[in-house]
Amino acid sequence: YEIPLRLVGSEMCIRDRSSVIVLVLALAVTLVLVGLAVASWRIGLAALLGAVGEYLFGLATGQDPDKLIHGLLGYSGVLVTIALGAVFVTGPLWVRVAAAVVGLLLSQATAGLMVHLPVPTYTWPFIVPVWVVLIVLWAGRTWRAARRT
């Protein structure tokens, strides 16, 4: 039994979380999202940004809408936006949002690249973008600090 939720992109958002936690019911996944948002509004907002971003990117690149709506094309973008938008990156909100969006795009690019390589994808679409963005941010801070001295 599934609870149909058909607002713009909402079905995808709800089912996308289900692939993370292996839940079937949309209501249960909605409760998980609400729990994330209650625990931290930043994590809840970052998860929503990642889900919507993955969905829109998938549509823009011609991926199967059925697979997108059911969350079958992965959830790395959601994890990346949570990691960069709400956990690891500090500073103004615009920096965290920019890091999350860049990480999301890198995640999609990494996933697209991994399809063509003769190795398993595993967590590369999560690990690579998070590390790349964190290293670039660290290098930028280090460079700015060096210029001041």
mmCIF file of C-alpha atoms in Angstrom, residues 17-147:
data_model
loop_
_atom_site.group_PDB
_atom_site.id
_atom_site.type_symbol
_atom_site.label_atom_id
_atom_site.label_comp_id
_atom_site.label_asym_id
_atom_site.label_seq_id
_atom_site.Cartn_x
_atom_site.Cartn_y
_atom_site.Cartn_z
ATOM 1 C CA ARG A 17 14.612 9.239 0.590
ATOM 2 C CA SER A 18 13.205 5.719 0.614
ATOM 3 C CA SER A 19 16.210 4.444 -1.305
ATOM 4 C CA VAL A 20 18.459 5.783 1.458
ATOM 5 C CA ILE A 21 16.658 4.095 4.316
ATOM 6 C CA VAL A 22 14.960 1.289 2.386
ATOM 7 C CA LEU A 23 11.458 2.342 3.254
ATOM 8 C CA VAL A 24 8.511 1.601 1.025
ATOM 9 C CA LEU A 25 5.685 3.775 2.285
ATOM 10 C CA ALA A 26 5.681 7.401 1.277
ATOM 11 C CA LEU A 27 4.255 8.325 4.666
ATOM 12 C CA ALA A 28 7.185 6.738 6.495
ATOM 13 C CA VAL A 29 9.666 8.579 4.289
ATOM 14 C CA THR A 30 7.801 11.829 4.796
ATOM 15 C CA LEU A 31 8.158 11.291 8.529
ATOM 16 C CA VAL A 32 11.897 10.778 8.089
ATOM 17 C CA LEU A 33 12.137 14.070 6.172
ATOM 18 C CA VAL A 34 10.099 15.809 8.854
ATOM 19 C CA GLY A 35 12.391 14.262 11.473
ATOM 20 C CA LEU A 36 15.449 15.574 9.638
ATOM 21 C CA ALA A 37 13.891 19.018 9.460
ATOM 22 C CA VAL A 38 12.911 18.963 13.146
ATOM 23 C CA ALA A 39 16.396 17.827 14.181
ATOM 24 C CA SER A 40 17.970 20.506 12.007
ATOM 25 C CA TRP A 41 16.182 22.794 9.606
ATOM 26 C CA ARG A 42 19.439 23.103 7.658
ATOM 27 C CA ILE A 43 19.700 19.347 7.101
ATOM 28 C CA GLY A 44 16.029 19.128 6.136
ATOM 29 C CA LEU A 45 16.385 22.015 3.695
ATOM 30 C CA ALA A 46 19.613 20.588 2.264
ATOM 31 C CA ALA A 47 17.965 17.181 1.740
ATOM 32 C CA LEU A 48 15.061 18.812 -0.063
ATOM 33 C CA LEU A 49 17.445 20.891 -2.201
ATOM 34 C CA GLY A 50 19.342 17.744 -3.149
ATOM 35 C CA ALA A 51 16.223 15.774 -4.033
ATOM 36 C CA VAL A 52 14.733 18.540 -6.149
ATOM 37 C CA GLY A 53 18.112 19.287 -7.727
ATOM 38 C CA GLU A 54 18.655 15.645 -8.685
ATOM 39 C CA TYR A 55 15.176 15.468 -10.140
ATOM 40 C CA LEU A 56 15.574 18.651 -12.213
ATOM 41 C CA PHE A 57 19.046 17.653 -13.397
ATOM 42 C CA GLY A 58 17.703 14.256 -14.403
ATOM 43 C CA LEU A 59 14.892 15.835 -16.390
ATOM 44 C CA ALA A 60 17.298 18.290 -18.037
ATOM 45 C CA THR A 61 19.621 15.471 -19.123
ATOM 46 C CA GLY A 62 16.840 13.292 -20.516
ATOM 47 C CA GLN A 63 16.829 10.567 -17.876
ATOM 48 C CA ASP A 64 13.812 8.303 -17.550
ATOM 49 C CA PRO A 65 11.158 10.256 -15.589
ATOM 50 C CA ASP A 66 9.743 7.020 -14.137
ATOM 51 C CA LYS A 67 13.107 6.131 -12.644
ATOM 52 C CA LEU A 68 13.536 9.685 -11.361
ATOM 53 C CA ILE A 69 10.144 9.734 -9.668
ATOM 54 C CA HIS A 70 10.838 6.409 -7.952
ATOM 55 C CA GLY A 71 14.330 7.420 -6.817
ATOM 56 C CA LEU A 72 16.010 4.627 -8.786
ATOM 57 C CA LEU A 73 18.915 6.688 -10.121
ATOM 58 C CA GLY A 74 20.664 7.136 -6.811
ATOM 59 C CA TYR A 75 20.657 9.475 -3.862
ATOM 60 C CA SER A 76 24.244 10.738 -3.783
ATOM 61 C CA GLY A 77 23.149 14.269 -4.644
ATOM 62 C CA VAL A 78 20.999 14.360 -1.529
ATOM 63 C CA LEU A 79 23.867 13.199 0.658
ATOM 64 C CA VAL A 80 26.221 15.699 -1.003
ATOM 65 C CA THR A 81 23.869 18.620 -0.399
ATOM 66 C CA ILE A 82 23.431 17.585 3.234
ATOM 67 C CA ALA A 83 27.198 17.221 3.727
ATOM 68 C CA LEU A 84 28.128 20.489 2.021
ATOM 69 C CA GLY A 85 25.069 22.583 2.746
ATOM 70 C CA ALA A 86 24.501 21.687 6.376
ATOM 71 C CA VAL A 87 27.407 19.766 7.919
ATOM 72 C CA PHE A 88 30.959 20.477 6.725
ATOM 73 C CA VAL A 89 30.883 23.933 5.131
ATOM 74 C CA THR A 90 30.711 26.940 7.423
ATOM 75 C CA GLY A 91 30.194 30.581 6.652
ATOM 76 C CA PRO A 92 27.357 32.594 5.210
ATOM 77 C CA LEU A 93 24.270 30.872 3.857
ATOM 78 C CA TRP A 94 25.173 31.736 0.256
ATOM 79 C CA VAL A 95 28.513 29.909 0.630
ATOM 80 C CA ARG A 96 26.819 26.777 1.956
ATOM 81 C CA VAL A 97 24.150 26.852 -0.775
ATOM 82 C CA ALA A 98 26.757 27.457 -3.495
ATOM 83 C CA ALA A 99 28.907 24.592 -2.167
ATOM 84 C CA ALA A 100 25.851 22.307 -2.082
ATOM 85 C CA VAL A 101 24.819 23.196 -5.645
ATOM 86 C CA VAL A 102 28.349 22.781 -7.021
ATOM 87 C CA GLY A 103 28.639 19.482 -5.144
ATOM 88 C CA LEU A 104 25.297 18.346 -6.563
ATOM 89 C CA LEU A 105 26.439 19.095 -10.117
ATOM 90 C CA LEU A 106 29.761 17.314 -9.514
ATOM 91 C CA SER A 107 27.854 14.365 -8.068
ATOM 92 C CA GLN A 108 25.758 14.068 -11.203
ATOM 93 C CA ALA A 109 28.853 14.378 -13.395
ATOM 94 C CA THR A 110 30.680 11.720 -11.361
ATOM 95 C CA ALA A 111 27.703 9.348 -11.571
ATOM 96 C CA GLY A 112 27.521 9.901 -15.326
ATOM 97 C CA LEU A 113 31.232 9.197 -15.696
ATOM 98 C CA MET A 114 31.129 6.064 -13.551
ATOM 99 C CA VAL A 115 28.545 4.488 -15.870
ATOM 100 C CA HIS A 116 31.176 4.399 -18.605
ATOM 101 C CA LEU A 117 33.985 2.943 -16.474
ATOM 102 C CA PRO A 118 34.474 -0.799 -15.957
ATOM 103 C CA VAL A 119 34.384 -0.435 -12.159
ATOM 104 C CA PRO A 120 31.492 -0.398 -9.677
ATOM 105 C CA THR A 121 30.094 3.035 -8.799
ATOM 106 C CA TYR A 122 29.764 2.433 -5.036
ATOM 107 C CA THR A 123 29.907 5.791 -3.218
ATOM 108 C CA TRP A 124 32.125 7.682 -5.676
ATOM 109 C CA PRO A 125 29.352 10.140 -6.653
ATOM 110 C CA PHE A 126 29.214 11.146 -2.978
ATOM 111 C CA ILE A 127 32.873 10.987 -1.924
ATOM 112 C CA VAL A 128 34.524 12.714 -4.903
ATOM 113 C CA PRO A 129 32.331 15.844 -5.024
ATOM 114 C CA VAL A 130 32.436 16.379 -1.259
ATOM 115 C CA TRP A 131 36.226 16.134 -1.157
ATOM 116 C CA VAL A 132 36.702 18.282 -4.264
ATOM 117 C CA VAL A 133 34.511 21.080 -2.902
ATOM 118 C CA LEU A 134 36.097 20.912 0.559
ATOM 119 C CA ILE A 135 39.612 21.035 -0.917
ATOM 120 C CA VAL A 136 38.728 23.977 -3.176
ATOM 121 C CA LEU A 137 37.207 25.875 -0.248
ATOM 122 C CA TRP A 138 40.249 25.130 1.926
ATOM 123 C CA ALA A 139 42.625 26.240 -0.854
ATOM 124 C CA GLY A 140 40.643 29.455 -1.342
ATOM 125 C CA ARG A 141 40.800 30.293 2.369
ATOM 126 C CA THR A 142 44.504 29.478 2.506
ATOM 127 C CA TRP A 143 45.229 31.627 -0.541
ATOM 128 C CA ARG A 144 43.226 34.580 0.821
ATOM 129 C CA ALA A 145 44.989 34.294 4.196
ATOM 130 C CA ALA A 146 48.404 34.228 2.477
ATOM 131 C CA ARG A 147 47.568 37.359 0.484
#
